[in-house]
PDB file of C-alpha atoms in Angstrom:
ATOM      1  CA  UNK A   1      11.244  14.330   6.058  1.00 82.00           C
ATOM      2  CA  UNK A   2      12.301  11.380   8.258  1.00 82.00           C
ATOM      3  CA  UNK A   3       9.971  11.601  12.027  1.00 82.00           C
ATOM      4  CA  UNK A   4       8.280  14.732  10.540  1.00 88.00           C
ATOM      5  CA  UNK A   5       5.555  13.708  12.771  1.00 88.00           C
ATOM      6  CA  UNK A   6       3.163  17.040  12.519  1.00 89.00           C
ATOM      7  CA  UNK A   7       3.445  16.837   8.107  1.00 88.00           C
ATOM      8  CA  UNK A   8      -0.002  16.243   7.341  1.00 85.00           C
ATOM      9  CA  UNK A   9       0.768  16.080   3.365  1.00 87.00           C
ATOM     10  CA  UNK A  10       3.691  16.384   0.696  1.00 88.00           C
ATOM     11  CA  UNK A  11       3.967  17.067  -2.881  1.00 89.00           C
ATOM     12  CA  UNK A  12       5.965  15.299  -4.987  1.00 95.00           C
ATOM     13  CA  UNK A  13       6.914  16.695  -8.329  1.00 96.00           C
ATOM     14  CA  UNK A  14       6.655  14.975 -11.290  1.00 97.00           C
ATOM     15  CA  UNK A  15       9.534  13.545 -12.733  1.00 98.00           C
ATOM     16  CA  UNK A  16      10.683  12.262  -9.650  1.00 98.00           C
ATOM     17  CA  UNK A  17      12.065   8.530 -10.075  1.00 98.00           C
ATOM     18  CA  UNK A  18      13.322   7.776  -6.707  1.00 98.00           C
ATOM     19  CA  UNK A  19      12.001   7.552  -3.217  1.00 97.00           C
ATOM     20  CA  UNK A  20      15.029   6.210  -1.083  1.00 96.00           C
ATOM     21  CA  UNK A  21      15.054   4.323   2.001  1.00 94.00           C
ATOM     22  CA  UNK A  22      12.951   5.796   5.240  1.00 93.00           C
ATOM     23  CA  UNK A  23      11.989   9.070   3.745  1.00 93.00           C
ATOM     24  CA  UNK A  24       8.522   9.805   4.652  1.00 92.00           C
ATOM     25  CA  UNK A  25       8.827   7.336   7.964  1.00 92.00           C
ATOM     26  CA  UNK A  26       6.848   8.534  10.451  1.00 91.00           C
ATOM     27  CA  UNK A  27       5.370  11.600   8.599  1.00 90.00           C
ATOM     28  CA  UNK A  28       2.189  13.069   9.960  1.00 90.00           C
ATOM     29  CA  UNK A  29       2.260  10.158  12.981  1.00 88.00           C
ATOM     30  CA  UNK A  30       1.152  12.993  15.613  1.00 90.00           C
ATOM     31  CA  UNK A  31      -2.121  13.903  13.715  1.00 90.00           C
ATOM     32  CA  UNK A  32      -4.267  12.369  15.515  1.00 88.00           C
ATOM     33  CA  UNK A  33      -7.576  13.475  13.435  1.00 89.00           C
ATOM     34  CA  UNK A  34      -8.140  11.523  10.253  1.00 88.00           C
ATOM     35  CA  UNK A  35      -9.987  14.346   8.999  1.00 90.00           C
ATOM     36  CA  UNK A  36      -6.781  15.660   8.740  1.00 90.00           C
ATOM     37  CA  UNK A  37      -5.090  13.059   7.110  1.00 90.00           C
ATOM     38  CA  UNK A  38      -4.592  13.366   2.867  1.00 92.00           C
ATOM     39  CA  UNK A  39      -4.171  11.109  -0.328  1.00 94.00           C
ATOM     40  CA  UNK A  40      -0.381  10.461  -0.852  1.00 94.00           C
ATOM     41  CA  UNK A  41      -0.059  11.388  -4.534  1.00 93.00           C
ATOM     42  CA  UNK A  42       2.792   9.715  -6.248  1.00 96.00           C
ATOM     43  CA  UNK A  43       4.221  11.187  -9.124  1.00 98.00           C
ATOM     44  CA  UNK A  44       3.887   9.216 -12.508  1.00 98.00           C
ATOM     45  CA  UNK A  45       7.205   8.634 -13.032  1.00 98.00           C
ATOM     46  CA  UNK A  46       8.333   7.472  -9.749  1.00 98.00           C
ATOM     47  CA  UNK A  47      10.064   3.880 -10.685  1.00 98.00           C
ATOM     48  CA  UNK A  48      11.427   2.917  -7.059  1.00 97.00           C
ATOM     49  CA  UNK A  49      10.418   3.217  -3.571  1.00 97.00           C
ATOM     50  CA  UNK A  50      13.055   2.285  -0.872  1.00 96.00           C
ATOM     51  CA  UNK A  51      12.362   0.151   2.026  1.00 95.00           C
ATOM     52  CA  UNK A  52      10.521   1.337   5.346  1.00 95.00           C
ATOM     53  CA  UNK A  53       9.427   4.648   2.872  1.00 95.00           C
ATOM     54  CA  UNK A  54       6.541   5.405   4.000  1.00 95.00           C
ATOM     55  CA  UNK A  55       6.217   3.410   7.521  1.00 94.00           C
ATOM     56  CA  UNK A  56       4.042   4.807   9.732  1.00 93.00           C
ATOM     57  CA  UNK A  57       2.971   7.302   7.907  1.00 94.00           C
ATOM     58  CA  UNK A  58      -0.233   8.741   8.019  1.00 93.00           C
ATOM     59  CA  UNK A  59      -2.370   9.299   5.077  1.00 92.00           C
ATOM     60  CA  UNK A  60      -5.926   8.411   3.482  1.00 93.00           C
ATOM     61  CA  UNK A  61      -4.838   6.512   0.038  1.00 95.00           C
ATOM     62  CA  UNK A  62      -2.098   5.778  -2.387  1.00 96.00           C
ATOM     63  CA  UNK A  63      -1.883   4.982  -5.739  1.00 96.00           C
ATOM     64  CA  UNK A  64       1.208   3.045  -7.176  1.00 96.00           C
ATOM     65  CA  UNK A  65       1.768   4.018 -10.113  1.00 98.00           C
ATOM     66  CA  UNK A  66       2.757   2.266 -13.821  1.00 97.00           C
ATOM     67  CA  UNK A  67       5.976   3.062 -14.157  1.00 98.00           C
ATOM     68  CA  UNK A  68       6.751   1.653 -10.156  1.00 97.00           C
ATOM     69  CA  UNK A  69       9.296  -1.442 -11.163  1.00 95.00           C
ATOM     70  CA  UNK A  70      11.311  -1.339  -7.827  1.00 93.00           C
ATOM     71  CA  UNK A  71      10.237  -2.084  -4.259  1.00 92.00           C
ATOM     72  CA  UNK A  72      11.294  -2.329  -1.073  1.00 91.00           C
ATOM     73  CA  UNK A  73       9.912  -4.694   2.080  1.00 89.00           C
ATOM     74  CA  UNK A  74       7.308  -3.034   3.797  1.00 90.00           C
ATOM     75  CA  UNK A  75       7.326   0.148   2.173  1.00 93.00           C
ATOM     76  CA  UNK A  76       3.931   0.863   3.749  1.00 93.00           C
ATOM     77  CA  UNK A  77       4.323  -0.858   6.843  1.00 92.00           C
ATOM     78  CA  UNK A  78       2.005   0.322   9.879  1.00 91.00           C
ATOM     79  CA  UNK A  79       0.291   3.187   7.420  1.00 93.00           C
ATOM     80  CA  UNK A  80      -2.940   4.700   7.717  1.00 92.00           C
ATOM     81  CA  UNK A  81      -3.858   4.038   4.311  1.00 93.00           C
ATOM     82  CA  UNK A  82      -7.102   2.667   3.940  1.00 94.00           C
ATOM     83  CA  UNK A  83      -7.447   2.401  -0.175  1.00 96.00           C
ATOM     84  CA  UNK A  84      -4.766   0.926  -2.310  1.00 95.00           C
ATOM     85  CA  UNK A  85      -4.825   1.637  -6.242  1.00 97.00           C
ATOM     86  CA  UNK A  86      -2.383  -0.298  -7.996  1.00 95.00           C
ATOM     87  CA  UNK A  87      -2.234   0.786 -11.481  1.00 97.00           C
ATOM     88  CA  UNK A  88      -1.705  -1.557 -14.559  1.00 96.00           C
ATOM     89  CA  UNK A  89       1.996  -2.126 -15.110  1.00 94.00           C
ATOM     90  CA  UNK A  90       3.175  -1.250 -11.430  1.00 94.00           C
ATOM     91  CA  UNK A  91       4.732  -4.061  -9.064  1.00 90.00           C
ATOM     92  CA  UNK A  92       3.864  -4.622  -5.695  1.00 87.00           C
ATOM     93  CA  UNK A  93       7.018  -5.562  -3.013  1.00 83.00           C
ATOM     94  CA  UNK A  94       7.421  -7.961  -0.087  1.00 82.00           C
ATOM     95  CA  UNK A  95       5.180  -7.500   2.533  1.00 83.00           C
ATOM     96  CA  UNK A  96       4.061  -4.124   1.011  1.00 88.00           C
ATOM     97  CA  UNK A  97       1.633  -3.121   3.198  1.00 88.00           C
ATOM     98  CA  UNK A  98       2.417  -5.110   6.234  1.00 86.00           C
ATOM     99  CA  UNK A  99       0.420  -4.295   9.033  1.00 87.00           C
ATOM    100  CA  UNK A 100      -1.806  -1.969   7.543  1.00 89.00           C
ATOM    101  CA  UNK A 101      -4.547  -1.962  10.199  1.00 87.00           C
ATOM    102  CA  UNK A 102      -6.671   0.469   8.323  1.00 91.00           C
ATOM    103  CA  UNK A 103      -6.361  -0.973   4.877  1.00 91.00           C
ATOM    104  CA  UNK A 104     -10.009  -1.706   3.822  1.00 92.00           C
ATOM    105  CA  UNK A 105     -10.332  -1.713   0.020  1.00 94.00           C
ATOM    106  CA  UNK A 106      -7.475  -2.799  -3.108  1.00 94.00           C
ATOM    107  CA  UNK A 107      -8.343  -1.206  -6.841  1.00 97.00           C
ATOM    108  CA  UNK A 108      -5.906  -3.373  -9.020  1.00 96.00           C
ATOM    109  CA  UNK A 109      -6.496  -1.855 -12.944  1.00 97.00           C
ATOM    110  CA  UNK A 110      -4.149  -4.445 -14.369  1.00 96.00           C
ATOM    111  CA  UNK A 111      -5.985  -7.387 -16.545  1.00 95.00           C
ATOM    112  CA  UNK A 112      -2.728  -9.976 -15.267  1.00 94.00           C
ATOM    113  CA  UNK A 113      -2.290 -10.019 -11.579  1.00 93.00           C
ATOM    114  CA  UNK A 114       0.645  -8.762  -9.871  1.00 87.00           C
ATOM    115  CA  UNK A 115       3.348 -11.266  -9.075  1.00 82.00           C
ATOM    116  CA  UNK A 116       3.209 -11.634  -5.411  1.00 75.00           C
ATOM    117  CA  UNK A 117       4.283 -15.219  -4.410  1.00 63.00           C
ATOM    118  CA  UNK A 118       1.587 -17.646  -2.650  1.00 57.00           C
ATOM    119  CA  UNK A 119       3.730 -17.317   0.641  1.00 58.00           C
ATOM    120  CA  UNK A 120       4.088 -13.831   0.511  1.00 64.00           C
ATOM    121  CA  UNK A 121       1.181 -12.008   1.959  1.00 68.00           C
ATOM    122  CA  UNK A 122       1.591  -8.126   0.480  1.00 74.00           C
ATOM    123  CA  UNK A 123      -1.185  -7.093   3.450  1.00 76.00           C
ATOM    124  CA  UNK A 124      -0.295  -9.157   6.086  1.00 71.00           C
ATOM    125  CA  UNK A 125      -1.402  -8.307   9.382  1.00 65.00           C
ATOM    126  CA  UNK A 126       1.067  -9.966  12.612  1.00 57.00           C
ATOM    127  CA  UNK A 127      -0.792 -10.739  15.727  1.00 53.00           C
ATOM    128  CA  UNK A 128       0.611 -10.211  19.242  1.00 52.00           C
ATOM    129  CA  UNK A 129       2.475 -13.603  19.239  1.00 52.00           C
ATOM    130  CA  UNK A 130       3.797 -12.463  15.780  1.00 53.00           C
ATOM    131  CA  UNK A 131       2.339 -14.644  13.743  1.00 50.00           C
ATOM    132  CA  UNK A 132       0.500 -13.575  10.476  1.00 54.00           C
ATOM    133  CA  UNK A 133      -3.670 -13.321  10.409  1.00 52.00           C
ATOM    134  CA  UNK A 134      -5.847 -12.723   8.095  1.00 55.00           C
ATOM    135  CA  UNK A 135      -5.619  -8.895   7.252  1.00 71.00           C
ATOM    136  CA  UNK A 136      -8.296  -6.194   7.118  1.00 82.00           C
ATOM    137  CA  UNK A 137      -8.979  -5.815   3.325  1.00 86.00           C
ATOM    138  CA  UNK A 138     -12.581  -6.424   2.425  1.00 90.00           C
ATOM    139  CA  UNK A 139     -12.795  -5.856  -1.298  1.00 94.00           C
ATOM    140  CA  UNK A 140     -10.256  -6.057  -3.693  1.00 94.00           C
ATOM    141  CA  UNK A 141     -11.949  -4.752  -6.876  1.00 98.00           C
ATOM    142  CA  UNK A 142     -10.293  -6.024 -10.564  1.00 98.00           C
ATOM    143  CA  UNK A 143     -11.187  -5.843 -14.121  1.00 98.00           C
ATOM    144  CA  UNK A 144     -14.016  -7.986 -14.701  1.00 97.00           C
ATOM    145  CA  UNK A 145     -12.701  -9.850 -17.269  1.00 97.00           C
ATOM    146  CA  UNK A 146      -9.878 -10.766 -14.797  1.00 97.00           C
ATOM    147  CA  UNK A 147     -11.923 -11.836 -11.527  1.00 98.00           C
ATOM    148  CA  UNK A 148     -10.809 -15.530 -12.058  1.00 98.00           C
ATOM    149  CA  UNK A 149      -7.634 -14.864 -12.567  1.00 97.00           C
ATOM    150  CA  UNK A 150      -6.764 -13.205  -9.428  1.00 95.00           C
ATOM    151  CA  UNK A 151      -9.046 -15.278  -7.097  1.00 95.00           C
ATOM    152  CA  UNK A 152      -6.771 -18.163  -8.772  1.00 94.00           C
ATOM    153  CA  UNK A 153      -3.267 -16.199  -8.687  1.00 91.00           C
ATOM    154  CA  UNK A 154      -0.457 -16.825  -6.071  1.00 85.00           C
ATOM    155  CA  UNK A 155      -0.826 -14.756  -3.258  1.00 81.00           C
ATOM    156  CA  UNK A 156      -4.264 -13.372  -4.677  1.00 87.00           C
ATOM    157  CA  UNK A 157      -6.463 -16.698  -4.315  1.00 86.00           C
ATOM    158  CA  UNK A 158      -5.908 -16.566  -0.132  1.00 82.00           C
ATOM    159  CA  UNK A 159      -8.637 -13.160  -1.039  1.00 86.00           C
ATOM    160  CA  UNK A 160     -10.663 -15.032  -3.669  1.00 92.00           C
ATOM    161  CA  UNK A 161     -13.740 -14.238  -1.134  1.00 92.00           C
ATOM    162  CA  UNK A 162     -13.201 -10.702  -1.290  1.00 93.00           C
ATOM    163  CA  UNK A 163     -12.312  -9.867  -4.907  1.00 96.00           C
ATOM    164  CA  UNK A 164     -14.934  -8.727  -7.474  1.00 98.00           C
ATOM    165  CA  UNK A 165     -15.468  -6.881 -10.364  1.00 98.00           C
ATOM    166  CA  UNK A 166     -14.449  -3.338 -10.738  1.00 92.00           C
ATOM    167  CA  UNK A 167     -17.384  -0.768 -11.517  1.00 77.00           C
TER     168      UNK A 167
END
């Protein structure tokens, strides 16, 4: 499915473990209408999601699911996604969502923060002279037992503005 630029959705079976390397890159990157654009729905039992998967891909939202263990860099990169639900249990990987321009809102479920070192921005956003700014995300909604915890977490407090409570 590699530069299947016109693909304006895909199904992915459950059961599936395994996204490899550069699989969905580019998918849908000709639609120009967002009304056209879809939810990528992940499978439940995908564990692993190879690097550059899903760059440049366009779609509405993602949800990572709990059984995700293994992660590439920038698995997301350049995406239209503009909502992010990571589900309790799932990791997140380097630079995740790099230069997700549309990215607006983060729905973490888990009670513990993801790892995601202090360093390592998982929504950065490079600038023209290719250094890293502050990205686009406006909320990141937790638990509301947990709202401490990420505003103090590694890589999480740099948002501590942002995150809140979960409805």
């Amino acid at each position: 499915f590699n530069a299947c630029t016109h693909l304006t959705s895909v199904k992915l079976p459950e059961g599936l473990e395994t996204i490899e390397l550069n699989v969905f890159w580019n998918m849908g990157k000709d639609v120009t209408n967002e009304e056209d654009w879809k939810p990528l729905e992940l499978p439940s039992t995908l564990s692993t999601i190879g690097q550059y998967a899903f760059e440049d891909s366009r779609f509405t939202s993602v949800t990572l699911p709990a059984a995700l263990k293994t992660v590439g860099t920038d698995v997301f990169k350049y995406s239209s996604v503009k909502t992010l639900t990571i589900e309790d249990g799932a990791v997140t990987g380097r630079k995740m969502f790099n230069s997700c321009f549309k990215l607006t809102t983060v729905i973490c479920k888990s009670t513990t923060p993801p790892n995601m070192k202090a360093d390592d921005d998982l929504f950065a956003i490079a600038n023209e002279s290719g250094n890293t700014a502050l990205t686009n995300v406006q909320n990141v909604y937790v638990p509301a037992s947990s709202v401490d915890a990420y505003k103090s977490a590694p890589g999480w407090a740099m948002y501590s503005d942002r995150i809140s409570a979960q409805n």
